[in-house]
Every structure is written in C-alpha cells, then in structure tokens.
Amino acid sequence: MGQKILLIFSCLFVLFFSAPCAHTSHQPTSTERTLKSISEKENSLYYFLVSELEELHGKKETSLFYLDKTIKQDPHSSYLILQKAYRLARENKLKKAYQIAKKIYKQETTNYDVVILLGKIHTAEAQSKKSIHFYNQAIKIKPNQEEAYHLLAREQIAQKEPKEAMITL
C-alpha cells in the first residue's frame, strides 16, 4: 500500500510540476498554470489519481465521484469501468457491480479480471454453479494464475465436492 501511495504522489508531482518554471511577477506560477490547465482539460489521469488517493483514505463517495469523472473523460476504458465495478462490489453493491462487469464481459469475454469479478459476485450471492463456471473460464484464460484455482477449490468445497477441490489444487 505504501508503494501505491508513493506512485500516486509521484504521478501527481509530475502532473503539477511539468509546466515550465519561467514566470514574472505578473504571470501565474507554473503550478497555477498546470492546475488551470488540468481543470480546463479535465485531465482523466489527474481524476483517477485523486480517486485512488480518496479510496486509500477511506473516502469512498468522493473516490467514486472522481472515478466517475475519469470514466466520463475516457468512457471506452474497460479498465476504469472495471475499477468502478470492483469498488461497488467491495461496498457490497453487488447488483450494480454485476451490471457493470457484465457489460464489459459482453465485449471482452477473455478479460481475466472481469471473469474473476463475476465469479466472486456469484460466490457472494451463493450462486455456486455460476461462480464455478466463471472460475473455470478464468483458469482457461490464465492457467498460471493461482487465484482462480483457489477460488474454484473454495467453491467446490462449499458445494461438498472435496475430490474436485483436491484435483483443482
């Protein structure tokens, strides 16, 4: 988590201080010019980084607000839209998270992160057959990714299928 905060602050530093430093007493500083430029252009990277910082500080509503602004600037980014689905799922807003993830899934059936999220949502809603389907699909997409095997085995154990779980692991 410390590395993530450092990365976010580094990116914000670059955004804020990337403008030239030459100024006179009548001209705005480079920071002021950069901030004005960012606010005028509604820079999606800036909003995403602010969203991440707000999330790290536990300000979920503010974080979603900035994430929505980011998505508005880059509405075709499945990564950003998926981030919103994950955040909603963590807040136990599973129906909305599912709707968002399902839209991405329809366009990107081999997106491992979407498939895993759909499996997790089905697990949380006690829909084992559907979650097992998605975990198996995730394994086909990325066979070297251990997470999918662990999630599948847990679901198989919950379904009283210990032999299948042993084979999975």
Tab-separated table of C-alpha atoms in Angstrom:
chain	number	residue	atom	x	y	z
A	1	MET	CA	0.000	0.000	0.000
A	2	GLY	CA	2.897	2.344	0.749
A	3	GLN	CA	4.277	1.804	-2.745
A	4	LYS	CA	0.895	2.611	-4.261
A	5	ILE	CA	0.691	5.906	-2.346
A	6	LEU	CA	4.258	6.776	-3.391
A	7	LEU	CA	3.418	6.042	-7.027
A	8	ILE	CA	0.265	8.179	-6.894
A	9	PHE	CA	2.096	11.097	-5.275
A	10	SER	CA	4.889	10.783	-7.856
A	11	CYS	CA	2.373	10.958	-10.694
A	12	LEU	CA	0.629	13.947	-9.121
A	13	PHE	CA	4.012	15.642	-8.684
A	14	VAL	CA	4.775	15.180	-12.373
A	15	LEU	CA	1.336	16.473	-13.332
A	16	PHE	CA	1.607	19.563	-11.151
A	17	PHE	CA	5.201	20.493	-11.881
A	18	SER	CA	5.569	19.547	-15.518
A	19	ALA	CA	4.946	23.061	-16.827
A	20	PRO	CA	7.911	25.402	-17.448
A	21	CYS	CA	9.047	27.377	-14.419
A	22	ALA	CA	9.710	30.730	-16.082
A	23	HIS	CA	7.444	33.426	-14.700
A	24	THR	CA	7.402	37.058	-13.764
A	25	SER	CA	5.504	38.850	-11.060
A	26	HIS	CA	2.575	39.430	-13.450
A	27	GLN	CA	2.397	35.864	-14.755
A	28	PRO	CA	0.955	32.889	-12.888
A	29	THR	CA	3.360	30.340	-11.489
A	30	SER	CA	3.945	27.068	-13.292
A	31	THR	CA	1.878	25.274	-10.651
A	32	GLU	CA	-1.020	27.674	-11.167
A	33	ARG	CA	-0.792	27.253	-14.943
A	34	THR	CA	-0.671	23.481	-14.628
A	35	LEU	CA	-3.635	23.377	-12.228
A	36	LYS	CA	-5.610	25.680	-14.509
A	37	SER	CA	-4.688	23.517	-17.494
A	38	ILE	CA	-5.770	20.381	-15.674
A	39	SER	CA	-9.081	21.870	-14.579
A	40	GLU	CA	-9.800	23.195	-18.065
A	41	LYS	CA	-8.987	19.949	-19.815
A	42	GLU	CA	-10.473	17.768	-17.082
A	43	ASN	CA	-7.444	15.505	-17.214
A	44	SER	CA	-8.573	11.899	-16.671
A	45	LEU	CA	-5.238	10.812	-15.179
A	46	TYR	CA	-5.499	13.540	-12.564
A	47	TYR	CA	-9.029	12.490	-11.638
A	48	PHE	CA	-8.029	8.840	-11.500
A	49	LEU	CA	-5.119	9.569	-9.167
A	50	VAL	CA	-7.322	11.708	-6.920
A	51	SER	CA	-9.863	8.882	-6.908
A	52	GLU	CA	-7.157	6.416	-5.846
A	53	LEU	CA	-5.986	8.716	-3.053
A	54	GLU	CA	-9.524	9.209	-1.790
A	55	GLU	CA	-10.037	5.431	-1.826
A	56	LEU	CA	-6.841	4.928	0.175
A	57	HIS	CA	-8.093	7.453	2.728
A	58	GLY	CA	-11.432	5.667	3.040
A	59	LYS	CA	-13.449	8.393	1.337
A	60	LYS	CA	-15.483	6.058	-0.813
A	61	GLU	CA	-18.105	8.524	-2.059
A	62	THR	CA	-15.524	11.096	-3.075
A	63	SER	CA	-13.440	8.377	-4.670
A	64	LEU	CA	-16.387	7.191	-6.780
A	65	PHE	CA	-17.155	10.795	-7.719
A	66	TYR	CA	-13.661	11.263	-9.178
A	67	LEU	CA	-13.681	7.823	-10.746
A	68	ASP	CA	-16.942	8.740	-12.491
A	69	LYS	CA	-15.307	11.958	-13.757
A	70	THR	CA	-12.428	9.852	-15.071
A	71	ILE	CA	-14.806	7.475	-16.828
A	72	LYS	CA	-16.680	10.425	-18.305
A	73	GLN	CA	-13.396	11.585	-19.868
A	74	ASP	CA	-12.474	8.099	-21.098
A	75	PRO	CA	-15.776	6.208	-21.474
A	76	HIS	CA	-14.296	3.379	-23.542
A	77	SER	CA	-11.709	2.335	-20.965
A	78	SER	CA	-12.726	-1.092	-19.729
A	79	TYR	CA	-10.016	-0.796	-17.061
A	80	LEU	CA	-11.601	2.300	-15.498
A	81	ILE	CA	-15.103	0.889	-15.733
A	82	LEU	CA	-13.903	-2.350	-14.141
A	83	GLN	CA	-12.339	-0.356	-11.296
A	84	LYS	CA	-15.773	1.081	-10.585
A	85	ALA	CA	-17.311	-2.400	-10.594
A	86	TYR	CA	-14.679	-3.647	-8.128
A	87	ARG	CA	-15.253	-0.669	-5.822
A	88	LEU	CA	-19.006	-1.206	-5.874
A	89	ALA	CA	-18.520	-4.901	-5.145
A	90	ARG	CA	-16.293	-4.072	-2.150
A	91	GLU	CA	-19.103	-1.847	-0.869
A	92	ASN	CA	-21.467	-4.825	-1.243
A	93	LYS	CA	-23.383	-3.125	-4.056
A	94	LEU	CA	-23.318	-6.401	-5.920
A	95	LYS	CA	-26.223	-5.838	-8.279
A	96	LYS	CA	-24.731	-2.635	-9.710
A	97	ALA	CA	-21.220	-4.157	-9.787
A	98	TYR	CA	-22.615	-7.171	-11.654
A	99	GLN	CA	-24.392	-4.990	-14.224
A	100	ILE	CA	-21.195	-3.051	-14.946
A	101	ALA	CA	-18.995	-6.163	-15.087
A	102	LYS	CA	-21.474	-7.973	-17.325
A	103	LYS	CA	-21.386	-5.101	-19.858
A	104	ILE	CA	-17.609	-5.365	-20.036
A	105	TYR	CA	-17.807	-9.158	-20.234
A	106	LYS	CA	-20.091	-8.997	-23.267
A	107	GLN	CA	-17.357	-7.102	-25.118
A	108	GLU	CA	-14.316	-8.807	-23.582
A	109	THR	CA	-15.097	-12.437	-22.755
A	110	THR	CA	-11.411	-13.201	-22.239
A	111	ASN	CA	-10.752	-10.369	-19.769
A	112	TYR	CA	-9.461	-12.322	-16.776
A	113	ASP	CA	-10.221	-9.582	-14.227
A	114	VAL	CA	-13.838	-9.277	-15.365
A	115	VAL	CA	-14.322	-13.055	-15.304
A	116	ILE	CA	-12.879	-13.308	-11.769
A	117	LEU	CA	-15.074	-10.452	-10.559
A	118	LEU	CA	-18.181	-12.108	-11.990
A	119	GLY	CA	-17.212	-15.340	-10.237
A	120	LYS	CA	-16.707	-13.530	-6.932
A	121	ILE	CA	-20.061	-11.765	-7.246
A	122	HIS	CA	-21.803	-15.086	-7.865
A	123	THR	CA	-19.983	-16.596	-4.876
A	124	ALA	CA	-21.143	-13.704	-2.685
A	125	GLU	CA	-24.696	-14.265	-3.883
A	126	ALA	CA	-24.465	-18.029	-3.200
A	127	GLN	CA	-24.771	-18.925	-6.881
A	128	SER	CA	-22.182	-21.691	-6.884
A	129	LYS	CA	-22.816	-23.146	-10.323
A	130	LYS	CA	-22.357	-19.752	-11.949
A	131	SER	CA	-19.288	-18.905	-9.886
A	132	ILE	CA	-17.714	-22.284	-10.703
A	133	HIS	CA	-18.372	-21.595	-14.393
A	134	PHE	CA	-16.566	-18.241	-14.221
A	135	TYR	CA	-13.640	-19.601	-12.180
A	136	ASN	CA	-13.170	-22.402	-14.721
A	137	GLN	CA	-13.270	-19.829	-17.508
A	138	ALA	CA	-10.668	-17.717	-15.673
A	139	ILE	CA	-8.390	-20.764	-15.442
A	140	LYS	CA	-8.700	-21.275	-19.199
A	141	ILE	CA	-7.824	-17.630	-19.811
A	142	LYS	CA	-4.806	-17.573	-17.467
A	143	PRO	CA	-3.840	-21.107	-16.469
A	144	ASN	CA	-0.827	-19.920	-14.455
A	145	GLN	CA	-2.856	-17.583	-12.238
A	146	GLU	CA	-3.246	-19.248	-8.818
A	147	GLU	CA	-6.111	-17.042	-7.615
A	148	ALA	CA	-8.662	-18.708	-9.888
A	149	TYR	CA	-7.652	-22.188	-8.696
A	150	HIS	CA	-8.015	-21.184	-5.048
A	151	LEU	CA	-11.397	-19.560	-5.608
A	152	LEU	CA	-12.633	-22.563	-7.580
A	153	ALA	CA	-11.441	-25.015	-4.910
A	154	ARG	CA	-13.148	-22.999	-2.155
A	155	GLU	CA	-16.390	-23.047	-4.091
A	156	GLN	CA	-16.083	-26.766	-4.722
A	157	ILE	CA	-15.537	-27.376	-1.006
A	158	ALA	CA	-18.576	-25.241	-0.212
A	159	GLN	CA	-20.542	-27.461	-2.609
A	160	LYS	CA	-19.290	-30.541	-0.749
A	161	GLU	CA	-17.112	-31.602	-3.659
A	162	PRO	CA	-13.788	-32.206	-1.862
A	163	LYS	CA	-12.444	-34.575	-4.534
A	164	GLU	CA	-12.906	-31.954	-7.232
A	165	ALA	CA	-11.286	-29.364	-4.963
A	166	MET	CA	-8.246	-31.621	-4.462
A	167	ILE	CA	-7.937	-32.085	-8.219
A	168	THR	CA	-8.257	-28.337	-8.732
A	169	LEU	CA	-5.475	-27.593	-6.284
